Amino acid sequence: MSESSDQEIQYFEARYLDPKFPIIKTDPSVDDVVKSLRTSDYLFVSSTVAGTWAYGYLFGKPVRGPTAAMCASAGFTFGMFYTMQTVRSRLLGYRENGKEVKKWGIAQVQPRRYTIGDRRFPIRQAMTSTPPLNWDNYD
């Protein structure tokens, strides 16, 4: 269920991909994503399938049944892709994940939080990240 609270948390540098919520799984599998589905996720997939089926039935005049079934399968595919992307972002800490933290606990690896100083006066940095060229190597 939940991991013990006496675990040692390691911090890593994540300046540009800094998640705003705690990381639950550092590399979630499809099985982890399916186990972490919420009721709202199931409702989203089912409403997407129902909406696309109705669309296919309304606009598939000569053959309504097959058109509705094809549209429903396309809606199911979209709904599952979108839902799995949303749940994965919750497990990686990019979306609100309070329920998942209670269920799974947090990962042992968490990003270091950065405090942003005054944005009006940024710190000066070099224009290039490579060292200057050594022309003595070209003999």
N, C-alpha and C. Protein backbone atom coordinates (compact mmCIF):
# COMPACT_ATOMS: atom_id res chain seq x y z
N MET A 1 0.84 -1.18 0.00
CA MET A 1 0.00 0.00 0.00
C MET A 1 0.88 1.24 0.00
N SER A 2 1.10 1.83 1.12
CA SER A 2 1.91 3.04 1.21
C SER A 2 3.29 2.67 1.74
N GLU A 3 4.31 3.39 1.25
CA GLU A 3 5.66 3.11 1.69
C GLU A 3 5.88 3.69 3.08
N SER A 4 6.89 3.20 3.75
CA SER A 4 7.16 3.67 5.11
C SER A 4 7.64 5.11 5.09
N SER A 5 7.37 5.82 6.18
CA SER A 5 7.71 7.24 6.23
C SER A 5 9.17 7.47 6.61
N ASP A 6 9.89 6.43 7.01
CA ASP A 6 11.28 6.60 7.41
C ASP A 6 12.25 6.35 6.25
N GLN A 7 11.78 6.44 5.02
CA GLN A 7 12.64 6.21 3.87
C GLN A 7 13.55 7.41 3.63
N GLU A 8 14.69 7.17 3.04
CA GLU A 8 15.64 8.22 2.74
C GLU A 8 15.32 8.78 1.36
N ILE A 9 15.05 10.07 1.26
CA ILE A 9 14.70 10.70 0.00
C ILE A 9 15.94 11.33 -0.60
N GLN A 10 16.21 10.98 -1.87
CA GLN A 10 17.34 11.54 -2.60
C GLN A 10 16.80 12.64 -3.51
N TYR A 11 17.54 13.73 -3.61
CA TYR A 11 17.12 14.84 -4.44
C TYR A 11 18.00 14.92 -5.68
N PHE A 12 17.41 15.34 -6.79
CA PHE A 12 18.16 15.51 -8.02
C PHE A 12 17.86 16.88 -8.61
N GLU A 13 18.73 17.31 -9.52
CA GLU A 13 18.58 18.62 -10.14
C GLU A 13 17.60 18.52 -11.31
N ALA A 14 16.56 19.33 -11.29
CA ALA A 14 15.58 19.37 -12.37
C ALA A 14 15.16 20.81 -12.58
N ARG A 15 16.03 21.57 -13.22
CA ARG A 15 15.75 22.99 -13.39
C ARG A 15 14.64 23.25 -14.40
N TYR A 16 14.59 22.49 -15.48
CA TYR A 16 13.66 22.81 -16.55
C TYR A 16 12.43 21.90 -16.56
N LEU A 17 12.52 20.72 -16.00
CA LEU A 17 11.38 19.81 -15.94
C LEU A 17 10.97 19.61 -14.49
N ASP A 18 10.76 20.70 -13.80
CA ASP A 18 10.49 20.68 -12.38
C ASP A 18 9.01 20.39 -12.14
N PRO A 19 8.65 19.19 -11.65
CA PRO A 19 7.25 18.92 -11.35
C PRO A 19 6.80 19.71 -10.12
N LYS A 20 5.56 20.14 -10.13
CA LYS A 20 5.03 20.97 -9.05
C LYS A 20 4.48 20.16 -7.89
N PHE A 21 4.30 18.86 -8.07
CA PHE A 21 3.75 17.98 -7.04
C PHE A 21 4.74 16.85 -6.79
N PRO A 22 4.60 16.10 -5.69
CA PRO A 22 5.55 15.02 -5.42
C PRO A 22 5.48 13.91 -6.48
N ILE A 23 6.63 13.34 -6.79
CA ILE A 23 6.71 12.24 -7.74
C ILE A 23 6.32 10.96 -7.02
N ILE A 24 5.45 10.18 -7.64
CA ILE A 24 4.99 8.92 -7.04
C ILE A 24 5.76 7.75 -7.63
N LYS A 25 5.81 7.68 -8.94
CA LYS A 25 6.56 6.64 -9.65
C LYS A 25 7.49 7.35 -10.64
N THR A 26 8.77 7.01 -10.59
CA THR A 26 9.71 7.67 -11.50
C THR A 26 9.57 7.17 -12.94
N ASP A 27 9.16 5.92 -13.13
CA ASP A 27 8.94 5.37 -14.46
C ASP A 27 7.69 4.50 -14.41
N PRO A 28 6.50 5.10 -14.48
CA PRO A 28 5.27 4.31 -14.34
C PRO A 28 5.02 3.43 -15.57
N SER A 29 4.65 2.20 -15.30
CA SER A 29 4.30 1.27 -16.38
C SER A 29 2.81 1.42 -16.70
N VAL A 30 2.37 0.73 -17.74
CA VAL A 30 0.96 0.77 -18.11
C VAL A 30 0.12 0.15 -16.99
N ASP A 31 0.65 -0.87 -16.34
CA ASP A 31 -0.06 -1.49 -15.23
C ASP A 31 -0.25 -0.51 -14.08
N ASP A 32 0.78 0.28 -13.77
CA ASP A 32 0.65 1.29 -12.72
C ASP A 32 -0.38 2.35 -13.09
N VAL A 33 -0.40 2.72 -14.36
CA VAL A 33 -1.35 3.73 -14.82
C VAL A 33 -2.78 3.21 -14.71
N VAL A 34 -3.01 1.97 -15.13
CA VAL A 34 -4.35 1.40 -15.07
C VAL A 34 -4.81 1.23 -13.62
N LYS A 35 -3.90 0.87 -12.73
CA LYS A 35 -4.26 0.73 -11.32
C LYS A 35 -4.56 2.07 -10.66
N SER A 36 -4.10 3.16 -11.25
CA SER A 36 -4.27 4.48 -10.64
C SER A 36 -5.41 5.28 -11.27
N LEU A 37 -6.26 4.64 -12.07
CA LEU A 37 -7.37 5.37 -12.68
C LEU A 37 -8.37 5.80 -11.62
N ARG A 38 -8.87 7.01 -11.76
CA ARG A 38 -9.90 7.54 -10.86
C ARG A 38 -11.27 7.36 -11.50
N THR A 39 -12.31 7.63 -10.71
CA THR A 39 -13.67 7.55 -11.24
C THR A 39 -13.88 8.57 -12.34
N SER A 40 -13.29 9.74 -12.21
CA SER A 40 -13.43 10.75 -13.25
C SER A 40 -12.79 10.30 -14.57
N ASP A 41 -11.73 9.50 -14.47
CA ASP A 41 -11.10 8.99 -15.69
C ASP A 41 -12.02 8.00 -16.40
N TYR A 42 -12.66 7.13 -15.63
CA TYR A 42 -13.62 6.19 -16.23
C TYR A 42 -14.80 6.94 -16.85
N LEU A 43 -15.27 7.98 -16.17
CA LEU A 43 -16.37 8.77 -16.72
C LEU A 43 -15.97 9.50 -17.99
N PHE A 44 -14.75 9.98 -18.06
CA PHE A 44 -14.29 10.66 -19.27
C PHE A 44 -14.25 9.69 -20.45
N VAL A 45 -13.70 8.50 -20.24
CA VAL A 45 -13.62 7.53 -21.34
C VAL A 45 -15.01 7.11 -21.79
N SER A 46 -15.90 6.83 -20.84
CA SER A 46 -17.24 6.39 -21.22
C SER A 46 -18.03 7.51 -21.90
N SER A 47 -17.89 8.74 -21.46
CA SER A 47 -18.60 9.83 -22.13
C SER A 47 -18.03 10.11 -23.52
N THR A 48 -16.73 9.93 -23.69
CA THR A 48 -16.13 10.09 -25.01
C THR A 48 -16.65 9.01 -25.97
N VAL A 49 -16.72 7.77 -25.49
CA VAL A 49 -17.24 6.69 -26.34
C VAL A 49 -18.71 6.94 -26.68
N ALA A 50 -19.51 7.36 -25.69
CA ALA A 50 -20.93 7.61 -25.94
C ALA A 50 -21.12 8.78 -26.90
N GLY A 51 -20.34 9.82 -26.73
CA GLY A 51 -20.47 10.98 -27.62
C GLY A 51 -20.07 10.68 -29.05
N THR A 52 -18.99 9.95 -29.23
CA THR A 52 -18.57 9.63 -30.60
C THR A 52 -19.50 8.59 -31.23
N TRP A 53 -20.09 7.70 -30.44
CA TRP A 53 -21.07 6.76 -30.99
C TRP A 53 -22.30 7.53 -31.48
N ALA A 54 -22.76 8.49 -30.68
CA ALA A 54 -23.93 9.30 -31.09
C ALA A 54 -23.61 10.10 -32.35
N TYR A 55 -22.40 10.64 -32.42
CA TYR A 55 -22.00 11.38 -33.62
C TYR A 55 -22.03 10.46 -34.85
N GLY A 56 -21.48 9.27 -34.72
CA GLY A 56 -21.49 8.33 -35.84
C GLY A 56 -22.88 7.88 -36.21
N TYR A 57 -23.77 7.75 -35.24
CA TYR A 57 -25.15 7.34 -35.54
C TYR A 57 -25.92 8.45 -36.23
N LEU A 58 -25.70 9.70 -35.78
CA LEU A 58 -26.44 10.82 -36.36
C LEU A 58 -26.00 11.14 -37.78
N PHE A 59 -24.71 11.07 -38.05
CA PHE A 59 -24.21 11.48 -39.35
C PHE A 59 -23.89 10.30 -40.28
N GLY A 60 -24.15 9.09 -39.90
CA GLY A 60 -23.87 7.93 -40.75
C GLY A 60 -25.13 7.41 -41.40
N LYS A 61 -25.82 8.25 -42.14
CA LYS A 61 -27.16 7.98 -42.65
C LYS A 61 -27.33 6.65 -43.39
N PRO A 62 -26.57 6.31 -44.41
CA PRO A 62 -26.88 5.05 -45.09
C PRO A 62 -26.63 3.81 -44.22
N VAL A 63 -25.54 3.79 -43.49
CA VAL A 63 -25.22 2.64 -42.63
C VAL A 63 -24.91 3.18 -41.23
N ARG A 64 -25.92 3.39 -40.43
CA ARG A 64 -25.75 4.02 -39.13
C ARG A 64 -25.00 3.14 -38.14
N GLY A 65 -25.32 1.88 -38.09
CA GLY A 65 -24.72 0.98 -37.10
C GLY A 65 -23.21 0.85 -37.25
N PRO A 66 -22.70 0.46 -38.43
CA PRO A 66 -21.25 0.35 -38.58
C PRO A 66 -20.51 1.68 -38.41
N THR A 67 -21.12 2.77 -38.87
CA THR A 67 -20.48 4.08 -38.70
C THR A 67 -20.41 4.45 -37.23
N ALA A 68 -21.48 4.18 -36.50
CA ALA A 68 -21.48 4.48 -35.07
C ALA A 68 -20.45 3.62 -34.34
N ALA A 69 -20.31 2.36 -34.71
CA ALA A 69 -19.33 1.48 -34.07
C ALA A 69 -17.91 1.94 -34.37
N MET A 70 -17.65 2.36 -35.60
CA MET A 70 -16.32 2.84 -35.96
C MET A 70 -15.99 4.13 -35.21
N CYS A 71 -16.94 5.03 -35.13
CA CYS A 71 -16.71 6.28 -34.39
C CYS A 71 -16.52 6.01 -32.90
N ALA A 72 -17.26 5.06 -32.35
CA ALA A 72 -17.09 4.71 -30.93
C ALA A 72 -15.72 4.12 -30.67
N SER A 73 -15.21 3.31 -31.59
CA SER A 73 -13.87 2.74 -31.39
C SER A 73 -12.80 3.84 -31.49
N ALA A 74 -12.99 4.80 -32.38
CA ALA A 74 -12.05 5.92 -32.45
C ALA A 74 -12.14 6.76 -31.18
N GLY A 75 -13.35 6.95 -30.66
CA GLY A 75 -13.53 7.69 -29.40
C GLY A 75 -12.91 6.98 -28.22
N PHE A 76 -13.01 5.64 -28.20
CA PHE A 76 -12.38 4.87 -27.13
C PHE A 76 -10.87 5.00 -27.19
N THR A 77 -10.32 4.96 -28.39
CA THR A 77 -8.87 5.10 -28.54
C THR A 77 -8.41 6.47 -28.05
N PHE A 78 -9.12 7.52 -28.46
CA PHE A 78 -8.76 8.86 -28.00
C PHE A 78 -8.91 8.96 -26.49
N GLY A 79 -10.02 8.48 -25.96
CA GLY A 79 -10.26 8.57 -24.52
C GLY A 79 -9.21 7.86 -23.70
N MET A 80 -8.79 6.69 -24.14
CA MET A 80 -7.77 5.95 -23.39
C MET A 80 -6.40 6.62 -23.50
N PHE A 81 -6.04 7.09 -24.68
CA PHE A 81 -4.75 7.79 -24.81
C PHE A 81 -4.71 9.03 -23.93
N TYR A 82 -5.77 9.83 -23.97
CA TYR A 82 -5.80 11.05 -23.17
C TYR A 82 -5.80 10.74 -21.68
N THR A 83 -6.58 9.74 -21.27
CA THR A 83 -6.65 9.38 -19.85
C THR A 83 -5.33 8.82 -19.36
N MET A 84 -4.69 7.97 -20.15
CA MET A 84 -3.41 7.41 -19.71
C MET A 84 -2.34 8.48 -19.64
N GLN A 85 -2.38 9.46 -20.53
CA GLN A 85 -1.45 10.57 -20.47
C GLN A 85 -1.68 11.40 -19.21
N THR A 86 -2.94 11.62 -18.85
CA THR A 86 -3.28 12.40 -17.66
C THR A 86 -2.85 11.67 -16.39
N VAL A 87 -3.12 10.37 -16.32
CA VAL A 87 -2.75 9.60 -15.12
C VAL A 87 -1.23 9.50 -15.01
N ARG A 88 -0.55 9.33 -16.12
CA ARG A 88 0.91 9.27 -16.08
C ARG A 88 1.50 10.60 -15.59
N SER A 89 0.93 11.71 -16.02
CA SER A 89 1.42 13.00 -15.54
C SER A 89 1.13 13.19 -14.05
N ARG A 90 0.05 12.58 -13.54
CA ARG A 90 -0.19 12.61 -12.10
C ARG A 90 0.86 11.80 -11.36
N LEU A 91 1.21 10.63 -11.88
CA LEU A 91 2.21 9.80 -11.21
C LEU A 91 3.60 10.43 -11.27
N LEU A 92 3.87 11.23 -12.30
CA LEU A 92 5.17 11.88 -12.42
C LEU A 92 5.22 13.24 -11.72
N GLY A 93 4.10 13.69 -11.16
CA GLY A 93 4.08 14.91 -10.38
C GLY A 93 3.77 16.17 -11.14
N TYR A 94 3.28 16.08 -12.37
CA TYR A 94 2.96 17.27 -13.14
C TYR A 94 1.52 17.72 -12.98
N ARG A 95 0.68 16.94 -12.32
CA ARG A 95 -0.70 17.31 -12.03
C ARG A 95 -0.99 17.00 -10.56
N GLU A 96 -2.10 17.48 -10.08
CA GLU A 96 -2.49 17.27 -8.69
C GLU A 96 -2.63 15.76 -8.44
N ASN A 97 -1.99 15.27 -7.38
CA ASN A 97 -1.96 13.83 -7.15
C ASN A 97 -2.11 13.45 -5.67
N GLY A 98 -2.97 14.14 -4.96
CA GLY A 98 -3.15 13.86 -3.54
C GLY A 98 -3.67 12.46 -3.26
N LYS A 99 -4.61 11.99 -4.07
CA LYS A 99 -5.17 10.64 -3.87
C LYS A 99 -4.12 9.56 -4.15
N GLU A 100 -3.31 9.78 -5.16
CA GLU A 100 -2.28 8.80 -5.49
C GLU A 100 -1.17 8.77 -4.44
N VAL A 101 -0.87 9.91 -3.84
CA VAL A 101 0.14 9.94 -2.77
C VAL A 101 -0.36 9.12 -1.58
N LYS A 102 -1.65 9.24 -1.26
CA LYS A 102 -2.21 8.45 -0.16
C LYS A 102 -2.21 6.96 -0.48
N LYS A 103 -2.43 6.62 -1.75
CA LYS A 103 -2.51 5.21 -2.14
C LYS A 103 -1.14 4.58 -2.30
N TRP A 104 -0.20 5.25 -2.99
CA TRP A 104 1.08 4.66 -3.35
C TRP A 104 2.25 5.16 -2.51
N GLY A 105 2.14 6.36 -1.92
CA GLY A 105 3.29 6.96 -1.26
C GLY A 105 4.12 7.72 -2.28
N ILE A 106 5.23 8.32 -1.84
CA ILE A 106 6.06 9.07 -2.79
C ILE A 106 7.32 8.27 -3.12
N ALA A 107 7.91 8.60 -4.24
CA ALA A 107 9.13 7.92 -4.68
C ALA A 107 10.31 8.36 -3.82
N GLN A 108 11.37 7.57 -3.83
CA GLN A 108 12.55 7.91 -3.05
C GLN A 108 13.38 9.00 -3.70
N VAL A 109 13.12 9.28 -4.99
CA VAL A 109 13.85 10.31 -5.71
C VAL A 109 12.89 11.47 -5.97
N GLN A 110 13.24 12.65 -5.47
CA GLN A 110 12.41 13.85 -5.63
C GLN A 110 13.26 14.98 -6.17
N PRO A 111 12.67 15.90 -6.94
CA PRO A 111 13.45 17.03 -7.45
C PRO A 111 13.71 18.06 -6.36
N ARG A 112 14.83 18.73 -6.48
CA ARG A 112 15.16 19.80 -5.55
C ARG A 112 14.34 21.03 -5.93
N ARG A 113 13.73 21.65 -4.95
CA ARG A 113 12.92 22.84 -5.20
C ARG A 113 13.82 24.06 -5.30
N TYR A 114 13.56 24.85 -6.30
CA TYR A 114 14.33 26.06 -6.52
C TYR A 114 13.50 27.28 -6.16
N THR A 115 14.14 28.22 -5.52
CA THR A 115 13.48 29.49 -5.27
C THR A 115 13.91 30.45 -6.37
N ILE A 116 12.95 31.06 -6.97
CA ILE A 116 13.23 31.98 -8.06
C ILE A 116 13.38 33.36 -7.46
N GLY A 117 14.51 33.97 -7.74
CA GLY A 117 14.77 35.31 -7.23
C GLY A 117 13.96 36.35 -7.98
N ASP A 118 14.42 37.53 -7.93
CA ASP A 118 13.75 38.62 -8.61
C ASP A 118 13.94 38.47 -10.12
N ARG A 119 12.88 38.27 -10.86
CA ARG A 119 12.96 38.05 -12.30
C ARG A 119 13.38 39.31 -13.06
N ARG A 120 13.28 40.46 -12.42
CA ARG A 120 13.66 41.69 -13.10
C ARG A 120 15.18 41.82 -13.21
N PHE A 121 15.91 41.16 -12.31
CA PHE A 121 17.36 41.25 -12.31
C PHE A 121 17.97 39.85 -12.37
N PRO A 122 17.95 39.21 -13.53
CA PRO A 122 18.47 37.85 -13.62
C PRO A 122 19.99 37.82 -13.47
N ILE A 123 20.51 36.64 -13.18
CA ILE A 123 21.94 36.45 -13.04
C ILE A 123 22.55 36.34 -14.44
N ARG A 124 23.65 37.01 -14.65
CA ARG A 124 24.30 37.00 -15.96
C ARG A 124 24.93 35.64 -16.21
N GLN A 125 24.75 35.13 -17.42
CA GLN A 125 25.31 33.85 -17.82
C GLN A 125 26.06 34.03 -19.13
N ALA A 126 26.95 33.10 -19.41
CA ALA A 126 27.72 33.16 -20.65
C ALA A 126 26.82 32.84 -21.84
N MET A 127 27.18 33.35 -22.99
CA MET A 127 26.40 33.11 -24.19
C MET A 127 26.58 31.70 -24.73
N THR A 128 27.75 31.11 -24.52
CA THR A 128 28.01 29.76 -24.99
C THR A 128 28.35 28.87 -23.81
N SER A 129 28.08 27.61 -23.97
CA SER A 129 28.39 26.66 -22.91
C SER A 129 29.64 25.84 -23.20
N THR A 130 30.26 26.04 -24.36
CA THR A 130 31.47 25.31 -24.71
C THR A 130 32.69 26.15 -24.41
N PRO A 131 33.82 25.52 -24.12
CA PRO A 131 35.03 26.30 -23.86
C PRO A 131 35.54 26.92 -25.15
N PRO A 132 36.37 27.94 -25.06
CA PRO A 132 36.91 28.55 -26.28
C PRO A 132 37.75 27.54 -27.07
N LEU A 133 37.80 27.76 -28.36
CA LEU A 133 38.49 26.85 -29.26
C LEU A 133 40.00 26.97 -29.10
N ASN A 134 40.68 25.83 -28.99
CA ASN A 134 42.12 25.80 -28.86
C ASN A 134 42.72 25.57 -30.25
N TRP A 135 43.29 26.61 -30.85
CA TRP A 135 43.81 26.52 -32.21
C TRP A 135 45.12 25.76 -32.29
N ASP A 136 45.74 25.45 -31.17
CA ASP A 136 47.01 24.70 -31.19
C ASP A 136 46.78 23.25 -31.59
N ASN A 137 45.59 22.73 -31.51
CA ASN A 137 45.30 21.34 -31.86
C ASN A 137 45.22 21.12 -33.37
N TYR A 138 45.26 22.19 -34.16
CA TYR A 138 45.05 22.08 -35.59
C TYR A 138 46.36 22.20 -36.37
N ASP A 139 47.42 21.62 -35.90
CA ASP A 139 48.72 21.67 -36.61
C ASP A 139 48.83 20.54 -37.61
